[in-house]
Short mmCIF file of C-alpha atoms and ligand atoms in Angstrom, two decimals:
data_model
loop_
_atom_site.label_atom_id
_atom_site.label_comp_id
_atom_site.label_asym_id
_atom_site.label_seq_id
_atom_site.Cartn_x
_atom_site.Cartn_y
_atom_site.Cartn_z
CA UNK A 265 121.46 87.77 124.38
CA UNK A 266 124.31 89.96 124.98
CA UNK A 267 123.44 93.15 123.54
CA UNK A 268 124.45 96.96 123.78
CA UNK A 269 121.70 99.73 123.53
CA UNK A 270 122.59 100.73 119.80
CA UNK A 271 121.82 104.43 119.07
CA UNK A 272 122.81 103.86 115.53
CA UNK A 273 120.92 106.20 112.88
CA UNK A 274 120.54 102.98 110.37
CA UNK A 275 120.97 100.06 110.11
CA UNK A 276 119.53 100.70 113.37
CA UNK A 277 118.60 98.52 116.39
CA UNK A 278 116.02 95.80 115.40
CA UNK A 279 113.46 94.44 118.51
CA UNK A 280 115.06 91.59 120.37
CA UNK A 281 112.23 89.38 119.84
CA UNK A 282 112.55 89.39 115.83
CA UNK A 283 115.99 88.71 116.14
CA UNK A 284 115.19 85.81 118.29
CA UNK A 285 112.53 84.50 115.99
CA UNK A 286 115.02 84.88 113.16
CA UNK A 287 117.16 82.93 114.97
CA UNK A 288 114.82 80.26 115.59
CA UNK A 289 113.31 80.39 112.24
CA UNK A 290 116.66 80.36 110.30
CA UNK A 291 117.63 76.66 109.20
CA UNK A 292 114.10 75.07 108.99
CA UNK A 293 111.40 77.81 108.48
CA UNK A 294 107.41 76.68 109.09
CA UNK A 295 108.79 73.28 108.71
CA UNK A 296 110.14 73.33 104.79
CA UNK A 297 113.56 72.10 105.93
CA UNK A 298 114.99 74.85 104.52
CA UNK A 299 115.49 78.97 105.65
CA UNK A 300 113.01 81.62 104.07
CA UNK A 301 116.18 82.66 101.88
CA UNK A 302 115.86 79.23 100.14
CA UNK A 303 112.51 79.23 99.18
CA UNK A 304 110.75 80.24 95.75
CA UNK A 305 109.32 83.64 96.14
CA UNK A 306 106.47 82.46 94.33
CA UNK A 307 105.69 78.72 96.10
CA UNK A 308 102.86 79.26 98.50
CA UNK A 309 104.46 79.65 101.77
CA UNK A 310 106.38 83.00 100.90
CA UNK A 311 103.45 84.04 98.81
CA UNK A 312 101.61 83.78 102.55
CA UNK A 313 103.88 86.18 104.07
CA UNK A 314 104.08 88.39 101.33
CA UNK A 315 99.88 89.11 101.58
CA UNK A 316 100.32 88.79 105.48
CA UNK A 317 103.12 91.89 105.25
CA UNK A 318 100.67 93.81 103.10
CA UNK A 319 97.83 93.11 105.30
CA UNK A 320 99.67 94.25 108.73
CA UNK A 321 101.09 97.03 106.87
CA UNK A 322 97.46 98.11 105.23
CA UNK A 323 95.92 97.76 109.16
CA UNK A 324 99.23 99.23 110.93
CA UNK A 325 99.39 102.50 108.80
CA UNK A 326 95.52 102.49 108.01
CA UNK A 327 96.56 102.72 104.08
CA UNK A 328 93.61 103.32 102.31
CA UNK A 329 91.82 100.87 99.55
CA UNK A 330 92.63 103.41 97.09
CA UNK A 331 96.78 103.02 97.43
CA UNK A 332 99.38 100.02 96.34
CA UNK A 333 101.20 98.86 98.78
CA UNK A 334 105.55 97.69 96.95
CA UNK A 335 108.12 96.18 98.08
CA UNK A 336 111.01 97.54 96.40
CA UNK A 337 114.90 97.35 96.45
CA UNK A 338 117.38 99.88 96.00
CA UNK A 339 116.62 102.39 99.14
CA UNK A 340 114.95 104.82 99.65
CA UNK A 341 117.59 106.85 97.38
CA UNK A 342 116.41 104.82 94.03
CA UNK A 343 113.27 106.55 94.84
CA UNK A 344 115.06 109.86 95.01
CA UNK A 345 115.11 109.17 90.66
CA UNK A 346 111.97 107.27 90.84
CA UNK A 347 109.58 109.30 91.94
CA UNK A 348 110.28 111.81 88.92
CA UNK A 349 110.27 108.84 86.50
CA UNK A 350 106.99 107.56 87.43
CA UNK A 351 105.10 111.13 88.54
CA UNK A 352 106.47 113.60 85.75
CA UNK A 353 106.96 113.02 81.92
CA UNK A 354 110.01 114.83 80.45
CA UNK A 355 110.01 118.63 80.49
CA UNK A 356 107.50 119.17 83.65
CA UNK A 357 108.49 120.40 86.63
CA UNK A 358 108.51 119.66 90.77
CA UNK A 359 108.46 121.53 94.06
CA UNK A 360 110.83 120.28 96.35
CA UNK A 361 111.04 121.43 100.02
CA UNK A 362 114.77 121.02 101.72
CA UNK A 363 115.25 120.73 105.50
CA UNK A 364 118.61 118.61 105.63
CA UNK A 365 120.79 116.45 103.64
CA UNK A 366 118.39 114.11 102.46
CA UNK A 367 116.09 116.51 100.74
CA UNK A 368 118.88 117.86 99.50
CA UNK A 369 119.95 114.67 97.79
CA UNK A 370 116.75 113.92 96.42
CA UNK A 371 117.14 117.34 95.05
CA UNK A 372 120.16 116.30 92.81
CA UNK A 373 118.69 113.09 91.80
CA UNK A 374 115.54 114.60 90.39
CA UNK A 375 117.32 117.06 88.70
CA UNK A 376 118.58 115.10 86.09
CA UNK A 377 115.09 114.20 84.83
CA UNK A 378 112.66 117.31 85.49
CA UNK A 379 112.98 121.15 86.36
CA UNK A 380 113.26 121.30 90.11
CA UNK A 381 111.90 123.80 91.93
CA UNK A 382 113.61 124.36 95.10
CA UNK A 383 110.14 125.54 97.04
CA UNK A 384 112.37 126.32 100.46
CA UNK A 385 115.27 125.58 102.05
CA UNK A 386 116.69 126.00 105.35
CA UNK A 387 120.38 125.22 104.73
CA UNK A 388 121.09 129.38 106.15
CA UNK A 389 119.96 128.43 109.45
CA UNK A 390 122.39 125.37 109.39
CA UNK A 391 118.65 123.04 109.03
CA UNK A 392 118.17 123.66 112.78
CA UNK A 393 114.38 125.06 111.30
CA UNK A 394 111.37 124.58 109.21
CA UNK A 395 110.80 127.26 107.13
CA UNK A 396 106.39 128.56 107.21
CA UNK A 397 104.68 126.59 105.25
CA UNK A 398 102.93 129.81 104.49
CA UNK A 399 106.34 131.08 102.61
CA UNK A 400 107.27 128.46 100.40
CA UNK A 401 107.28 129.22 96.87
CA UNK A 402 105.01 125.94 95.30
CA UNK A 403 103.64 125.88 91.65
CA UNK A 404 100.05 125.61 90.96
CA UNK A 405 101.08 123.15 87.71
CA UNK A 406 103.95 121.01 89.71
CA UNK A 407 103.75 117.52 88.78
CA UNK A 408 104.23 117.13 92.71
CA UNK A 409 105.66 118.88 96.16
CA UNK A 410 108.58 116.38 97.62
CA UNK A 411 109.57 116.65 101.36
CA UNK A 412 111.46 115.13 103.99
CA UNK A 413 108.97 114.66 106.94
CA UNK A 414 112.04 113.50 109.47
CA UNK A 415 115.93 114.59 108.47
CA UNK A 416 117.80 111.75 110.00
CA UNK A 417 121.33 114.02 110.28
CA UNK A 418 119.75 116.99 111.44
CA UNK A 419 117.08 115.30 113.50
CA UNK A 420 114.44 118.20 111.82
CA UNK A 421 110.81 116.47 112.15
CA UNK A 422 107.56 118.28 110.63
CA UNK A 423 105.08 117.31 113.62
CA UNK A 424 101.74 118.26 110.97
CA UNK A 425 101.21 117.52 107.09
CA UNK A 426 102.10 120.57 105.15
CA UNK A 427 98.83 121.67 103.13
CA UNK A 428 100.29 124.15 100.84
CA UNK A 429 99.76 123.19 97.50
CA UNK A 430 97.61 121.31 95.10
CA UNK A 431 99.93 119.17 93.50
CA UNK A 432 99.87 115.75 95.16
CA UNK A 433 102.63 115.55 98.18
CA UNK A 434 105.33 112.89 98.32
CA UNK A 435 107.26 111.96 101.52
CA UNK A 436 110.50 110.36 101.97
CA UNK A 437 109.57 108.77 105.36
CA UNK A 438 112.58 106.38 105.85
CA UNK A 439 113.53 107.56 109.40
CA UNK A 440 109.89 107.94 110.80
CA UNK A 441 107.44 106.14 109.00
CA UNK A 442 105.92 103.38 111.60
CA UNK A 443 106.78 105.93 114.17
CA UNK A 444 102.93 107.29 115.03
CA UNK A 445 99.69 106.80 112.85
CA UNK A 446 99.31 109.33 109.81
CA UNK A 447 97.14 109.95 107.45
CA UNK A 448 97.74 108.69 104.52
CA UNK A 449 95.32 110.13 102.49
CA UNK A 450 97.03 113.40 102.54
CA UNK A 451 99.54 112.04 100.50
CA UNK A 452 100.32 110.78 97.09
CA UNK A 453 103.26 108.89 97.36
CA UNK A 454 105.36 107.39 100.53
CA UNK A 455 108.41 106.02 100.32
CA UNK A 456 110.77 104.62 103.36
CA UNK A 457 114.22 102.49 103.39
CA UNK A 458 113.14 99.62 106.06
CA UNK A 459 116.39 99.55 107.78
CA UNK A 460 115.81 102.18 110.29
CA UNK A 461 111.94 101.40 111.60
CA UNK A 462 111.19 98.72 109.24
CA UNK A 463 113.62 96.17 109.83
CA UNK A 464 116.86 95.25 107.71
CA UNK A 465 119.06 97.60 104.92
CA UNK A 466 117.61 96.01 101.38
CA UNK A 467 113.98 96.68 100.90
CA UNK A 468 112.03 100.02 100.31
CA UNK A 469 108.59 100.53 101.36
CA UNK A 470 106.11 102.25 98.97
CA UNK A 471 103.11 103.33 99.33
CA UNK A 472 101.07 105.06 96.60
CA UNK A 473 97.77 106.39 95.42
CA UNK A 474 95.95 104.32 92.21
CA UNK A 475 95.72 106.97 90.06
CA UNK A 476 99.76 107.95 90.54
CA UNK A 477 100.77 104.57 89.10
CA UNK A 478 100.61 103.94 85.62
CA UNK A 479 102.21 107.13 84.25
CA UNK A 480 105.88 106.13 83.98
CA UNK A 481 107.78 107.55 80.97
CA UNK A 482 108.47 105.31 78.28
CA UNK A 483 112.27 104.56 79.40
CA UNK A 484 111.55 104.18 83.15
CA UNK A 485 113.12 100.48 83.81
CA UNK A 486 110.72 97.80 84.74
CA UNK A 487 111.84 97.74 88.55
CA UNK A 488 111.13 101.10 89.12
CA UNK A 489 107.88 101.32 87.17
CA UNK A 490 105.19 101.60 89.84
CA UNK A 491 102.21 99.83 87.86
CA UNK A 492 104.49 97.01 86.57
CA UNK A 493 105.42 96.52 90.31
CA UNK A 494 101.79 97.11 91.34
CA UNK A 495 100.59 94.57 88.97
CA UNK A 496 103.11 92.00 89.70
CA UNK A 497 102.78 92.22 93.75
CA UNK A 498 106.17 93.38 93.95
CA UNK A 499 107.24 90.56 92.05
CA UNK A 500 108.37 91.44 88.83
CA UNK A 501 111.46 90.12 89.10
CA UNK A 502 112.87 88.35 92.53
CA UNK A 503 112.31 90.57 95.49
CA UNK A 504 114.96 90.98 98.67
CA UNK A 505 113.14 88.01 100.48
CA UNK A 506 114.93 87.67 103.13
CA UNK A 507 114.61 91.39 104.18
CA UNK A 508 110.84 91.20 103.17
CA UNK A 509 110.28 88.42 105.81
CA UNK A 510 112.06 90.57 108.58
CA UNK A 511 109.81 93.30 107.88
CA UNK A 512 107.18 90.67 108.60
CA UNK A 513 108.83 90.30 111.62
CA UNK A 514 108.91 93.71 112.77
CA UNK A 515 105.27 94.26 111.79
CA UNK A 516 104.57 91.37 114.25
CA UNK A 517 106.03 92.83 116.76
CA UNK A 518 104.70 96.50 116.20
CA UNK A 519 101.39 94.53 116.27
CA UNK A 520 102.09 92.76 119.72
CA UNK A 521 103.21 95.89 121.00
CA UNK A 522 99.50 97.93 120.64
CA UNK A 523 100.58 99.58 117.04
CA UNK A 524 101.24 103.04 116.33
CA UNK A 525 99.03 104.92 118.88
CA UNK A 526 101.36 103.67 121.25
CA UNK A 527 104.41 103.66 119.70
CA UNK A 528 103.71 107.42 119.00
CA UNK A 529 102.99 107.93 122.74
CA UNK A 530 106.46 105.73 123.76
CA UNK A 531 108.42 107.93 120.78
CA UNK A 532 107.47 111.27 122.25
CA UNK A 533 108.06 110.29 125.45
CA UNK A 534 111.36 109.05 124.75
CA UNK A 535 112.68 111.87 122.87
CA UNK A 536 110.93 114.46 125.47
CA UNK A 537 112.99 112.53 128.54
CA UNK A 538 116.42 113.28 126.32
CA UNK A 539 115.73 117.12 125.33
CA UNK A 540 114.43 117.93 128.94
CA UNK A 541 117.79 116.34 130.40
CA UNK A 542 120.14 118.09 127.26
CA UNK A 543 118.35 121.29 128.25
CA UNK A 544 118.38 121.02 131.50
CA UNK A 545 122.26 120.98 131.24
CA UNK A 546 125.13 123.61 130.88
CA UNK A 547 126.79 121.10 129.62
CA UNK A 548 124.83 119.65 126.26
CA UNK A 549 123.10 121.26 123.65
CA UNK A 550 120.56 120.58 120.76
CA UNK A 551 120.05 123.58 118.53
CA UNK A 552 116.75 122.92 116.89
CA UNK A 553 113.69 124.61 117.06
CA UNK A 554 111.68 123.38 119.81
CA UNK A 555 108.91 122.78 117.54
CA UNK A 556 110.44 120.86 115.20
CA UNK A 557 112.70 118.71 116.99
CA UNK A 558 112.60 115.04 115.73
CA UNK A 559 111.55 111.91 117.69
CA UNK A 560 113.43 109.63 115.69
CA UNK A 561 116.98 111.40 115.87
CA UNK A 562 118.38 113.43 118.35
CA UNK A 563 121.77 115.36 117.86
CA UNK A 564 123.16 117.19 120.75
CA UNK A 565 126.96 118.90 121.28
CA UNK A 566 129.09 119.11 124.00
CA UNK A 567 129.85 122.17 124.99
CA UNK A 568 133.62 121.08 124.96
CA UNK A 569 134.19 119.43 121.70
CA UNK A 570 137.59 118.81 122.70
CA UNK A 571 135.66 116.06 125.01
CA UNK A 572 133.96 114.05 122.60
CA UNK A 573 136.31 111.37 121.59
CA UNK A 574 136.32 111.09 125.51
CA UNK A 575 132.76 110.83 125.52
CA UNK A 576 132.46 108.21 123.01
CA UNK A 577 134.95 106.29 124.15
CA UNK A 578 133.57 106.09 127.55
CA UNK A 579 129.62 105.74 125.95
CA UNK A 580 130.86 102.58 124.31
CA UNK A 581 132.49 101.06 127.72
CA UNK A 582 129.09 101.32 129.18
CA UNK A 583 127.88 99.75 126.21
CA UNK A 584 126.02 102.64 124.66
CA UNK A 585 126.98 102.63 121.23
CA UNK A 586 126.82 104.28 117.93
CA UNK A 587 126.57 107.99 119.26
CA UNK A 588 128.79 110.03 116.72
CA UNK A 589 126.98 112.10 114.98
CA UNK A 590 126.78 112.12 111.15
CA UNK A 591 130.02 113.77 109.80
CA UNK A 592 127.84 116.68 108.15
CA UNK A 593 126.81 117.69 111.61
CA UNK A 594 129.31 116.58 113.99
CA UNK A 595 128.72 116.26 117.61
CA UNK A 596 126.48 113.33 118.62
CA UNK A 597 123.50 111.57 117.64
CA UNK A 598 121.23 109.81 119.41
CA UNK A 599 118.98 107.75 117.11
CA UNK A 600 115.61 106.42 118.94
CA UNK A 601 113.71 104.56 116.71
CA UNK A 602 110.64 102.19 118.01
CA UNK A 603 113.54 99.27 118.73
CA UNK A 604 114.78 101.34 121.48
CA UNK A 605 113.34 100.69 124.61
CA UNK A 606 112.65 103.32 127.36
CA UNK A 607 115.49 101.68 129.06
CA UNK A 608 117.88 102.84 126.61
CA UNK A 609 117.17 106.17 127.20
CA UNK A 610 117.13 106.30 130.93
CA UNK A 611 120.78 104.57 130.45
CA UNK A 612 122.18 107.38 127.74
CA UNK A 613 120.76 110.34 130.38
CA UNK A 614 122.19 109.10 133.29
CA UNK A 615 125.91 108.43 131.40
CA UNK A 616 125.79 111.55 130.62
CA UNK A 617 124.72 113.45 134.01
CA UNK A 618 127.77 111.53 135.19
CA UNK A 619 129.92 112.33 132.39
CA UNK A 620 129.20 115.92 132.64
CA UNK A 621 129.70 115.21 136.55
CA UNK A 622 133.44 114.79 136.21
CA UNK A 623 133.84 115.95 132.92
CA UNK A 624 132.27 119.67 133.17
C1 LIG B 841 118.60 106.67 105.52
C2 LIG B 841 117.81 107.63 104.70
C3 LIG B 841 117.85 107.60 103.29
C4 LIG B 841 118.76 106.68 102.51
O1 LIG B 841 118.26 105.42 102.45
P1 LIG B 841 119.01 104.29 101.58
O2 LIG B 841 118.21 103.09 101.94
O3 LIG B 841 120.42 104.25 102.05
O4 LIG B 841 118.90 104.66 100.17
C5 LIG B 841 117.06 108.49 102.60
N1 LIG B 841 116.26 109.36 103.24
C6 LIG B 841 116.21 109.43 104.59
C7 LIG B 841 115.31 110.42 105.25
C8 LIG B 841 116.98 108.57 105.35
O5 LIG B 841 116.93 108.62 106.70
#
């Protein structure tokens, strides 16, 4: 295969070895003469992979007996409204904690159905920080405390589970999740869009507690209702089957690898090679707090932006691709989700000792 190291933030890079079973799969899958996008979602062969994606998810992430594990559509951003739907009848009230554009969104979503409580936000320091635990204002009667554990534009990653309030915690994981082992007991409710560590743009990932399901309000719509989609496997209506099979893929292939534990020692020392080399330079620059720099998402500036068209330009005729940063940020972005290989890395830092070489 022909390809280019693909630092997009998402759809990201997928492993070359699900897109080559895809490939393989595609016309004629397990023998049925047809593709897995032809099939009934509930004849017996995609019923198999459905149980077999829960099952590597359950023993990938170590999910608890005690949480549901859906398959949803509409991103990770449906979830942004959802979560308030099925967590907080009308007239209650959330904490939300803001460390980039994300949290921010879910902010404005939520709003229209509960009182939102913005418990801290670190839009002064231009989300280069996490503001103390210690300082955020939670409520002792909030029907939940919503974060962002990884801020794809910002690349802003809490490294430990906040434990600051009562109320159960909710994570909108979809640029991390898969990314180390967590524990999630500590939460309530996790949510992730698959298409930057989970596989293709399409289908959500949720994960949430037993007791947390079941308490929709009266006009939440059936797709969104947690218990109705607990109850039904997911299958209330026809899932995004085609994208649920990839993630099948991917799980494989996260299995094959050694799991999390080693993805989690492969993600830190990816990101660790880049930040040493951008620090290490005049030249580039990341401005977020050591201790919360993300694995998942690096940004960095040149200390010329007059030079980065230049730069891009000449990072996509070396066939590193994808490195503008998001337009709220500017500057570049380097996203390194599980997909990209060591390799990939080693091939961005030295394009860009030799860019700031003759460039500098
Ligand atoms: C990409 C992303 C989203 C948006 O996901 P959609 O699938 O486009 O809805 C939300 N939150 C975070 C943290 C993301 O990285």
């Amino acid at each position: 295969m022909n390809r280019v190291h693909n630092f997009s933030a998402g759809p990201a890079a997928l492993p070359d070895a699900v897109l080559e079973r895809a490939r393989a799969d595609l016309p004629d899958w397990q023998g049925l003469g047809m593709s897995v996008m032809e099939v009934s979602h509930r004849g017996p062969d995609f019923m198999a992979l459905a149980e077999r994606t829960e099952a590597s998810l359950r023993e990938l992430l170590d999910v608890p007996e005690n949480y549901r594990i859906l398959f949803l559509a509409g991103g990770a951003t449906l979830q942004f409204a959802s979560v308030p739907l099925n967590l907080a009848p009308p007239g209650s009230g959330a904490d939300y904690v803001v460390t980039g554009n994300w949290g921010r969104k879910a902010v404005s979503e939520a709003s229209r159905y509960l009182n939102v409580n913005v418990a801290a936000d670190s839009e002064s320091t231009g989300y280069t920080t996490i503001p103390d635990p210690a300082t955020w204002s939670v409520r002792d009667d909030a029907a939940y405390l919503h974060y962002t554990p990884n801020e794809t534009v910002y690349g802003v990653e809490f490294h430990a589970i906040p434990d600051v309030s009562d109320a159960p915690l909710v994570a909108d994981m979809s640029s991390t999740v898969m990314s180390r082992p967590i524990d999630v007991s500590r939460y309530g409710v996790i949510y992730a869009g698959a298409q930057k560590n989970l596989g293709a743009a399409g289908i959500t990932l949720l994960v949430v507690r037993d007791d947390l399901t079941g308490r929709a309000r009266g006009d939440t719509p059936g797709v969104v209702d947690y218990r109705l989609m607990a109850e039904s496997g997911s299958m209330w209506n026809t899932p995004p089957t085609f994208c649920w099979y990839i993630m099948a893929l991917v799980l494989d292939w996260l299995r094959d690898e050694g799991g999390l534990a080693v993805m989690a020692e492969r993600n830190e020392r990816k990101a660790g090679k880049l930040y040493s080399a951008i620090d290490a330079s005049e030249f580039y620059d990341n401005p977020v707090d050591a201790a919360c720099r993300s694995w998942m998402n690096v940004p960095f500036r040149l200390a010329d932006p007059e030079l980065d068209d230049v730069f891009l330009a000449e990072a996509e005729a070396a066939r590193l691709t994808n490195l503008k940063g998001h337009r709220l940020a500017g500057g570049m972005r380097a996203s390194i989700y599980n997909a990209m290989p060591e390799s990939g890395i080693d091939a961005l830092i030295d394009f860009m000792a030799d860019f700031e070489d003759r460039r500098a």
